PDB file of C-alpha atoms in Angstrom:
ATOM      1  CA  GLN A   1      77.096 239.901 191.196  1.00 73.00           C
ATOM      2  CA  SER A   2      80.621 239.625 191.423  1.00 88.00           C
ATOM      3  CA  ALA A   3      81.893 235.639 191.126  1.00 92.00           C
ATOM      4  CA  LEU A   4      82.679 234.425 194.107  1.00 93.00           C
ATOM      5  CA  THR A   5      86.152 233.191 194.199  1.00 97.00           C
ATOM      6  CA  GLN A   6      88.565 229.722 193.804  1.00 98.00           C
ATOM      7  CA  PRO A   7      91.866 228.916 193.502  1.00 98.00           C
ATOM      8  CA  ALA A   8      92.684 228.231 189.636  1.00 97.00           C
ATOM      9  CA  SER A   9      94.124 225.060 190.173  1.00 97.00           C
ATOM     10  CA  VAL A  10      94.155 222.162 192.674  1.00 98.00           C
ATOM     11  CA  SER A  11      96.090 218.921 192.415  1.00 97.00           C
ATOM     12  CA  GLY A  12      96.430 216.106 194.499  1.00 96.00           C
ATOM     13  CA  SER A  13      97.439 212.490 193.755  1.00 97.00           C
ATOM     14  CA  PRO A  14      95.489 208.793 193.679  1.00 97.00           C
ATOM     15  CA  GLY A  15      93.738 208.507 196.779  1.00 97.00           C
ATOM     16  CA  GLN A  16      94.055 211.426 198.690  1.00 97.00           C
ATOM     17  CA  SER A  17      91.927 214.024 199.707  1.00 97.00           C
ATOM     18  CA  ILE A  18      91.733 217.721 198.351  1.00 97.00           C
ATOM     19  CA  THR A  19      89.428 220.429 199.289  1.00 98.00           C
ATOM     20  CA  VAL A  20      88.465 223.290 196.708  1.00 98.00           C
ATOM     21  CA  SER A  21      87.223 226.326 198.572  1.00 97.00           C
ATOM     22  CA  CYS A  22      84.990 228.965 197.327  1.00 97.00           C
ATOM     23  CA  THR A  23      84.509 232.657 199.128  1.00 95.00           C
ATOM     24  CA  GLY A  24      81.955 234.798 198.810  1.00 92.00           C
ATOM     25  CA  THR A  25      80.291 237.751 200.593  1.00 87.00           C
ATOM     26  CA  SER A  26      78.050 238.015 203.531  1.00 84.00           C
ATOM     27  CA  SER A  27      75.590 238.531 200.639  1.00 84.00           C
ATOM     28  CA  ASP A  28      75.726 235.291 199.045  1.00 87.00           C
ATOM     29  CA  VAL A  29      77.453 232.634 200.429  1.00 87.00           C
ATOM     30  CA  GLY A  30      77.977 234.083 203.666  1.00 86.00           C
ATOM     31  CA  SER A  31      73.477 234.160 203.730  1.00 84.00           C
ATOM     32  CA  TYR A  32      71.629 231.538 202.626  1.00 78.00           C
ATOM     33  CA  LYS A  33      72.113 227.605 202.892  1.00 76.00           C
ATOM     34  CA  LEU A  34      72.132 227.698 199.071  1.00 90.00           C
ATOM     35  CA  VAL A  35      75.290 227.057 197.889  1.00 93.00           C
ATOM     36  CA  SER A  36      76.103 223.854 195.157  1.00 95.00           C
ATOM     37  CA  TRP A  37      78.624 222.490 192.714  1.00 97.00           C
ATOM     38  CA  TYR A  38      79.211 221.378 189.744  1.00 98.00           C
ATOM     39  CA  GLN A  39      81.476 219.500 188.232  1.00 98.00           C
ATOM     40  CA  GLN A  40      82.419 219.935 184.263  1.00 98.00           C
ATOM     41  CA  HIS A  41      84.293 217.890 182.306  1.00 97.00           C
ATOM     42  CA  PRO A  42      85.948 218.386 178.486  1.00 95.00           C
ATOM     43  CA  GLY A  43      83.313 219.279 176.209  1.00 93.00           C
ATOM     44  CA  ASN A  44      80.701 218.332 178.392  1.00 95.00           C
ATOM     45  CA  ALA A  45      77.800 220.554 179.905  1.00 95.00           C
ATOM     46  CA  PRO A  46      78.325 221.240 184.076  1.00 96.00           C
ATOM     47  CA  LYS A  47      76.853 218.271 186.614  1.00 96.00           C
ATOM     48  CA  LEU A  48      75.293 219.154 189.362  1.00 96.00           C
ATOM     49  CA  ILE A  49      77.302 216.929 192.472  1.00 97.00           C
ATOM     50  CA  ILE A  50      76.634 218.722 195.702  1.00 96.00           C
ATOM     51  CA  TYR A  51      73.478 220.946 196.585  1.00 94.00           C
ATOM     52  CA  GLU A  52      72.445 223.367 199.764  1.00 93.00           C
ATOM     53  CA  VAL A  53      76.392 223.291 200.699  1.00 93.00           C
ATOM     54  CA  SER A  54      76.397 219.943 201.811  1.00 95.00           C
ATOM     55  CA  LYS A  55      73.701 217.030 200.196  1.00 95.00           C
ATOM     56  CA  ARG A  56      74.314 214.644 197.214  1.00 96.00           C
ATOM     57  CA  PRO A  57      72.259 214.474 194.367  1.00 94.00           C
ATOM     58  CA  SER A  58      71.345 210.448 193.947  1.00 94.00           C
ATOM     59  CA  GLY A  59      73.798 208.362 192.191  1.00 95.00           C
ATOM     60  CA  VAL A  60      76.532 210.910 193.067  1.00 97.00           C
ATOM     61  CA  SER A  61      79.886 209.111 194.817  1.00 96.00           C
ATOM     62  CA  ASN A  62      80.249 209.363 198.339  1.00 96.00           C
ATOM     63  CA  ARG A  63      83.685 210.766 197.920  1.00 97.00           C
ATOM     64  CA  PHE A  64      82.275 214.226 196.980  1.00 98.00           C
ATOM     65  CA  SER A  65      81.309 216.531 200.448  1.00 97.00           C
ATOM     66  CA  GLY A  66      80.863 220.185 201.401  1.00 97.00           C
ATOM     67  CA  SER A  67      80.705 222.674 203.440  1.00 95.00           C
ATOM     68  CA  LYS A  68      80.069 226.284 204.676  1.00 94.00           C
ATOM     69  CA  SER A  69      81.412 228.433 207.325  1.00 93.00           C
ATOM     70  CA  GLY A  70      81.069 232.223 207.176  1.00 92.00           C
ATOM     71  CA  ASN A  71      81.430 233.329 203.658  1.00 92.00           C
ATOM     72  CA  ALA A  72      83.348 231.010 202.370  1.00 95.00           C
ATOM     73  CA  ALA A  73      82.528 227.331 201.182  1.00 96.00           C
ATOM     74  CA  SER A  74      84.326 224.232 200.512  1.00 97.00           C
ATOM     75  CA  LEU A  75      84.054 221.132 198.068  1.00 98.00           C
ATOM     76  CA  THR A  76      85.855 217.793 199.517  1.00 98.00           C
ATOM     77  CA  ILE A  77      86.949 215.116 197.323  1.00 98.00           C
ATOM     78  CA  SER A  78      88.336 212.233 198.919  1.00 97.00           C
ATOM     79  CA  GLY A  79      89.972 209.446 197.956  1.00 97.00           C
ATOM     80  CA  LEU A  80      91.138 211.227 194.314  1.00 97.00           C
ATOM     81  CA  GLN A  81      90.318 209.163 191.352  1.00 97.00           C
ATOM     82  CA  ALA A  82      91.696 209.899 187.629  1.00 97.00           C
ATOM     83  CA  GLU A  83      87.997 210.514 186.702  1.00 97.00           C
ATOM     84  CA  ASP A  84      87.944 213.389 188.750  1.00 97.00           C
ATOM     85  CA  GLU A  85      89.841 215.294 187.018  1.00 98.00           C
ATOM     86  CA  ALA A  86      87.366 217.983 185.924  1.00 98.00           C
ATOM     87  CA  ASP A  87      87.165 222.067 186.342  1.00 98.00           C
ATOM     88  CA  TYR A  88      85.165 222.291 188.881  1.00 98.00           C
ATOM     89  CA  TYR A  89      82.246 225.579 189.955  1.00 98.00           C
ATOM     90  CA  CYS A  90      81.144 226.632 193.483  1.00 97.00           C
ATOM     91  CA  CYS A  91      77.291 228.401 192.559  1.00 95.00           C
ATOM     92  CA  SER A  92      75.312 230.914 195.689  1.00 93.00           C
ATOM     93  CA  TYR A  93      71.977 231.346 194.755  1.00 88.00           C
ATOM     94  CA  ALA A  94      69.428 234.093 196.418  1.00 77.00           C
ATOM     95  CA  ASP A  95      67.020 236.034 194.227  1.00 74.00           C
ATOM     96  CA  THR A  96      69.955 235.644 191.419  1.00 86.00           C
ATOM     97  CA  ARG A  97      72.229 233.501 191.019  1.00 91.00           C
ATOM     98  CA  VAL A  98      76.649 234.119 190.982  1.00 93.00           C
ATOM     99  CA  PHE A  99      79.080 231.284 190.325  1.00 95.00           C
ATOM    100  CA  GLY A 100      82.843 230.938 191.195  1.00 96.00           C
ATOM    101  CA  THR A 101      85.657 231.262 189.126  1.00 97.00           C
ATOM    102  CA  GLY A 102      86.040 227.817 188.534  1.00 97.00           C
ATOM    103  CA  THR A 103      88.992 225.152 190.146  1.00 98.00           C
ATOM    104  CA  LYS A 104      90.921 222.626 187.910  1.00 98.00           C
ATOM    105  CA  VAL A 105      91.014 219.867 189.743  1.00 98.00           C
ATOM    106  CA  THR A 106      94.162 217.429 188.665  1.00 97.00           C
ATOM    107  CA  VAL A 107      95.277 214.249 189.606  1.00 96.00           C
ATOM    108  CA  LEU A 108      99.110 213.943 189.156  1.00 94.00           C
TER     109      LEU A 108
ATOM    110  CA  GLN B   1      64.033 210.686 179.338  1.00 95.00           C
ATOM    111  CA  VAL B   2      64.496 214.086 180.384  1.00 96.00           C
ATOM    112  CA  GLN B   3      66.326 216.297 177.944  1.00 97.00           C
ATOM    113  CA  LEU B   4      67.183 220.070 176.679  1.00 98.00           C
ATOM    114  CA  VAL B   5      68.126 221.337 173.382  1.00 98.00           C
ATOM    115  CA  GLU B   6      68.825 224.001 172.540  1.00 98.00           C
ATOM    116  CA  SER B   7      69.436 225.801 168.430  1.00 97.00           C
ATOM    117  CA  GLY B   8      69.469 229.256 167.515  1.00 97.00           C
ATOM    118  CA  GLY B   9      73.166 230.147 168.185  1.00 96.00           C
ATOM    119  CA  GLY B  10      75.194 231.458 165.084  1.00 97.00           C
ATOM    120  CA  LEU B  11      77.593 234.445 164.355  1.00 97.00           C
ATOM    121  CA  VAL B  12      76.558 237.920 164.305  1.00 97.00           C
ATOM    122  CA  LYS B  13      78.062 241.235 164.113  1.00 97.00           C
ATOM    123  CA  ALA B  14      78.080 243.607 167.213  1.00 97.00           C
ATOM    124  CA  GLY B  15      75.119 245.706 168.153  1.00 97.00           C
ATOM    125  CA  GLY B  16      72.796 242.478 166.566  1.00 97.00           C
ATOM    126  CA  SER B  17      69.976 240.372 167.706  1.00 98.00           C
ATOM    127  CA  LEU B  18      69.552 236.318 168.151  1.00 98.00           C
ATOM    128  CA  ARG B  19      66.646 234.654 169.683  1.00 98.00           C
ATOM    129  CA  LEU B  20      67.985 231.521 171.407  1.00 98.00           C
ATOM    130  CA  SER B  21      65.565 228.432 171.714  1.00 98.00           C
ATOM    131  CA  CYS B  22      65.389 225.369 174.049  1.00 98.00           C
ATOM    132  CA  ALA B  23      62.886 222.174 173.841  1.00 98.00           C
ATOM    133  CA  ALA B  24      61.831 220.383 176.654  1.00 98.00           C
ATOM    134  CA  SER B  25      61.214 216.548 176.561  1.00 97.00           C
ATOM    135  CA  GLY B  26      60.860 213.867 179.250  1.00 97.00           C
ATOM    136  CA  PHE B  27      59.483 216.045 182.154  1.00 97.00           C
ATOM    137  CA  THR B  28      55.774 218.646 183.219  1.00 97.00           C
ATOM    138  CA  PHE B  29      57.776 221.494 181.808  1.00 97.00           C
ATOM    139  CA  SER B  30      55.523 224.211 183.230  1.00 96.00           C
ATOM    140  CA  ASP B  31      56.432 222.539 187.000  1.00 95.00           C
ATOM    141  CA  TYR B  32      60.031 224.065 186.889  1.00 96.00           C
ATOM    142  CA  TYR B  33      62.293 227.364 186.945  1.00 95.00           C
ATOM    143  CA  MET B  34      64.352 227.217 183.886  1.00 96.00           C
ATOM    144  CA  SER B  35      67.526 228.919 183.512  1.00 96.00           C
ATOM    145  CA  TRP B  36      70.018 230.657 181.069  1.00 98.00           C
ATOM    146  CA  ILE B  37      74.191 229.839 181.676  1.00 97.00           C
ATOM    147  CA  ARG B  38      76.606 230.534 179.040  1.00 98.00           C
ATOM    148  CA  GLN B  39      80.216 229.852 179.526  1.00 98.00           C
ATOM    149  CA  ALA B  40      82.537 232.068 177.308  1.00 97.00           C
ATOM    150  CA  PRO B  41      85.447 230.298 175.639  1.00 96.00           C
ATOM    151  CA  GLY B  42      87.805 229.013 177.841  1.00 95.00           C
ATOM    152  CA  LYS B  43      86.385 230.525 180.932  1.00 96.00           C
ATOM    153  CA  GLY B  44      84.037 229.628 184.119  1.00 96.00           C
ATOM    154  CA  LEU B  45      80.114 229.487 184.054  1.00 97.00           C
ATOM    155  CA  GLU B  46      78.172 232.915 183.963  1.00 97.00           C
ATOM    156  CA  TRP B  47      74.723 232.885 184.807  1.00 95.00           C
ATOM    157  CA  VAL B  48      72.318 234.884 182.706  1.00 97.00           C
ATOM    158  CA  SER B  49      68.901 234.829 183.750  1.00 95.00           C
ATOM    159  CA  TYR B  50      66.464 232.561 185.313  1.00 93.00           C
ATOM    160  CA  ILE B  51      62.169 232.534 184.976  1.00 95.00           C
ATOM    161  CA  THR B  52      59.805 231.071 187.242  1.00 93.00           C
ATOM    162  CA  ALA B  53      57.466 227.937 186.300  1.00 93.00           C
ATOM    163  CA  SER B  54      54.584 230.460 185.881  1.00 90.00           C
ATOM    164  CA  GLY B  55      56.894 233.037 184.138  1.00 88.00           C
ATOM    165  CA  ASP B  56      57.192 235.843 186.936  1.00 88.00           C
ATOM    166  CA  PRO B  57      59.091 236.596 188.097  1.00 90.00           C
ATOM    167  CA  ILE B  58      62.485 237.190 185.919  1.00 93.00           C
ATOM    168  CA  TYR B  59      65.872 237.807 186.939  1.00 93.00           C
ATOM    169  CA  TYR B  60      68.994 238.887 185.321  1.00 95.00           C
ATOM    170  CA  ALA B  61      72.164 238.907 185.505  1.00 95.00           C
ATOM    171  CA  ASP B  62      73.566 242.534 185.388  1.00 94.00           C
ATOM    172  CA  SER B  63      75.635 242.094 182.471  1.00 96.00           C
ATOM    173  CA  VAL B  64      72.614 241.418 180.116  1.00 97.00           C
ATOM    174  CA  LYS B  65      70.051 243.507 181.921  1.00 96.00           C
ATOM    175  CA  GLY B  66      67.903 245.564 179.472  1.00 97.00           C
ATOM    176  CA  ARG B  67      69.343 243.844 176.722  1.00 98.00           C
ATOM    177  CA  PHE B  68      68.366 239.847 176.749  1.00 98.00           C
ATOM    178  CA  THR B  69      64.833 238.907 177.534  1.00 98.00           C
ATOM    179  CA  ILE B  70      64.001 235.308 178.697  1.00 97.00           C
ATOM    180  CA  SER B  71      60.246 234.356 178.167  1.00 97.00           C
ATOM    181  CA  ARG B  72      58.600 230.595 177.869  1.00 97.00           C
ATOM    182  CA  ASP B  73      55.641 228.982 176.355  1.00 96.00           C
ATOM    183  CA  ASN B  74      54.263 225.939 178.320  1.00 96.00           C
ATOM    184  CA  ALA B  75      52.255 224.968 175.628  1.00 96.00           C
ATOM    185  CA  LYS B  76      55.035 224.386 173.708  1.00 97.00           C
ATOM    186  CA  ASN B  77      57.241 223.025 176.172  1.00 97.00           C
ATOM    187  CA  SER B  78      59.705 225.517 175.225  1.00 98.00           C
ATOM    188  CA  LEU B  79      62.447 228.064 176.781  1.00 98.00           C
ATOM    189  CA  TYR B  80      63.568 231.440 174.970  1.00 98.00           C
ATOM    190  CA  LEU B  81      66.532 234.284 175.415  1.00 98.00           C
ATOM    191  CA  GLN B  82      66.086 237.333 172.678  1.00 98.00           C
ATOM    192  CA  MET B  83      69.724 238.519 172.946  1.00 98.00           C
ATOM    193  CA  ASN B  84      69.710 242.558 171.685  1.00 98.00           C
ATOM    194  CA  SER B  85      72.255 244.668 171.265  1.00 98.00           C
ATOM    195  CA  LEU B  86      74.856 241.700 171.585  1.00 98.00           C
ATOM    196  CA  ARG B  87      78.461 242.828 172.503  1.00 98.00           C
ATOM    197  CA  VAL B  88      81.798 241.035 171.379  1.00 98.00           C
ATOM    198  CA  GLU B  89      81.691 240.185 175.199  1.00 97.00           C
ATOM    199  CA  ASP B  90      78.001 237.866 174.444  1.00 98.00           C
ATOM    200  CA  THR B  91      80.506 235.102 172.601  1.00 98.00           C
ATOM    201  CA  ALA B  92      79.748 232.137 174.505  1.00 98.00           C
ATOM    202  CA  VAL B  93      78.238 228.538 174.521  1.00 98.00           C
ATOM    203  CA  TYR B  94      74.727 229.250 176.118  1.00 98.00           C
ATOM    204  CA  TYR B  95      73.275 226.911 178.143  1.00 98.00           C
ATOM    205  CA  CYS B  96      69.664 226.020 178.488  1.00 97.00           C
ATOM    206  CA  ALA B  97      68.921 224.183 182.220  1.00 97.00           C
ATOM    207  CA  ARG B  98      66.585 223.322 184.966  1.00 97.00           C
ATOM    208  CA  ASP B  99      66.460 223.979 187.950  1.00 94.00           C
ATOM    209  CA  LEU B 100      65.122 222.762 191.353  1.00 91.00           C
ATOM    210  CA  GLU B 101      64.220 224.487 194.713  1.00 82.00           C
ATOM    211  CA  GLY B 102      66.785 225.994 196.330  1.00 78.00           C
ATOM    212  CA  GLY B 103      68.521 226.737 193.146  1.00 81.00           C
ATOM    213  CA  ARG B 104      71.091 224.442 192.099  1.00 89.00           C
ATOM    214  CA  THR B 105      70.635 222.969 187.727  1.00 93.00           C
ATOM    215  CA  ASP B 106      70.012 219.271 187.745  1.00 94.00           C
ATOM    216  CA  VAL B 107      69.605 219.127 184.133  1.00 96.00           C
ATOM    217  CA  TRP B 108      71.801 220.898 180.908  1.00 97.00           C
ATOM    218  CA  GLY B 109      71.209 220.776 177.257  1.00 97.00           C
ATOM    219  CA  GLN B 110      74.562 220.382 175.296  1.00 95.00           C
ATOM    220  CA  GLY B 111      74.554 223.768 174.610  1.00 97.00           C
ATOM    221  CA  THR B 112      74.178 226.178 171.567  1.00 97.00           C
ATOM    222  CA  THR B 113      76.981 228.613 169.984  1.00 98.00           C
ATOM    223  CA  VAL B 114      76.949 232.289 169.902  1.00 98.00           C
ATOM    224  CA  THR B 115      79.927 234.415 168.219  1.00 98.00           C
ATOM    225  CA  ILE B 116      79.606 238.258 167.656  1.00 97.00           C
ATOM    226  CA  SER B 117      82.033 239.546 165.715  1.00 96.00           C
ATOM    227  CA  SER B 118      83.451 243.134 166.185  1.00 93.00           C
TER     228      SER B 118
END
């Protein structure tokens, strides 16, 4: 149950696209299409933004998209906006669950 | 509306025990898997445990296995986490959360703070 690996920080200018990576192993990310992503603003509980690798819950902006290749998943935020500045966590689910180390996204 | 409200957090010495509770409302509690997820100060999210709708099976993170026990009372719409043999590294905000199929968590409580002193 080792945490999935994410970059500590990613930054971009308004309107740009950025990608946050999430690297696991063949036992977690690589095994199932059950990767989700959460956004957390300071002082708030996390919010689900992507599930099952690439699906968006109702109400989540289509500027958020997800993908997976092998043992790595990715979250892309297009048309970056000031409100996207937050921490982002990936999560892989099998019988147990493991979160990523978290990435702070900064809008320059 | 759908709501989860945690309680029971506090300051405890290492080796002590605490019982967290989570009151659910606004949905049919007995239909859902439920989880506890924690976040140490300034750190990332760590999954702790989840329990299926019926109460079996149950899964734990290795870091808490043998010390923590998750349970639920569907008649009371409540989720619990009994925490024994607490360690300084268990200090965190503990979130109660509702799970959907595929392991995704769609509803989170506001969290309850657990502080373990040495």
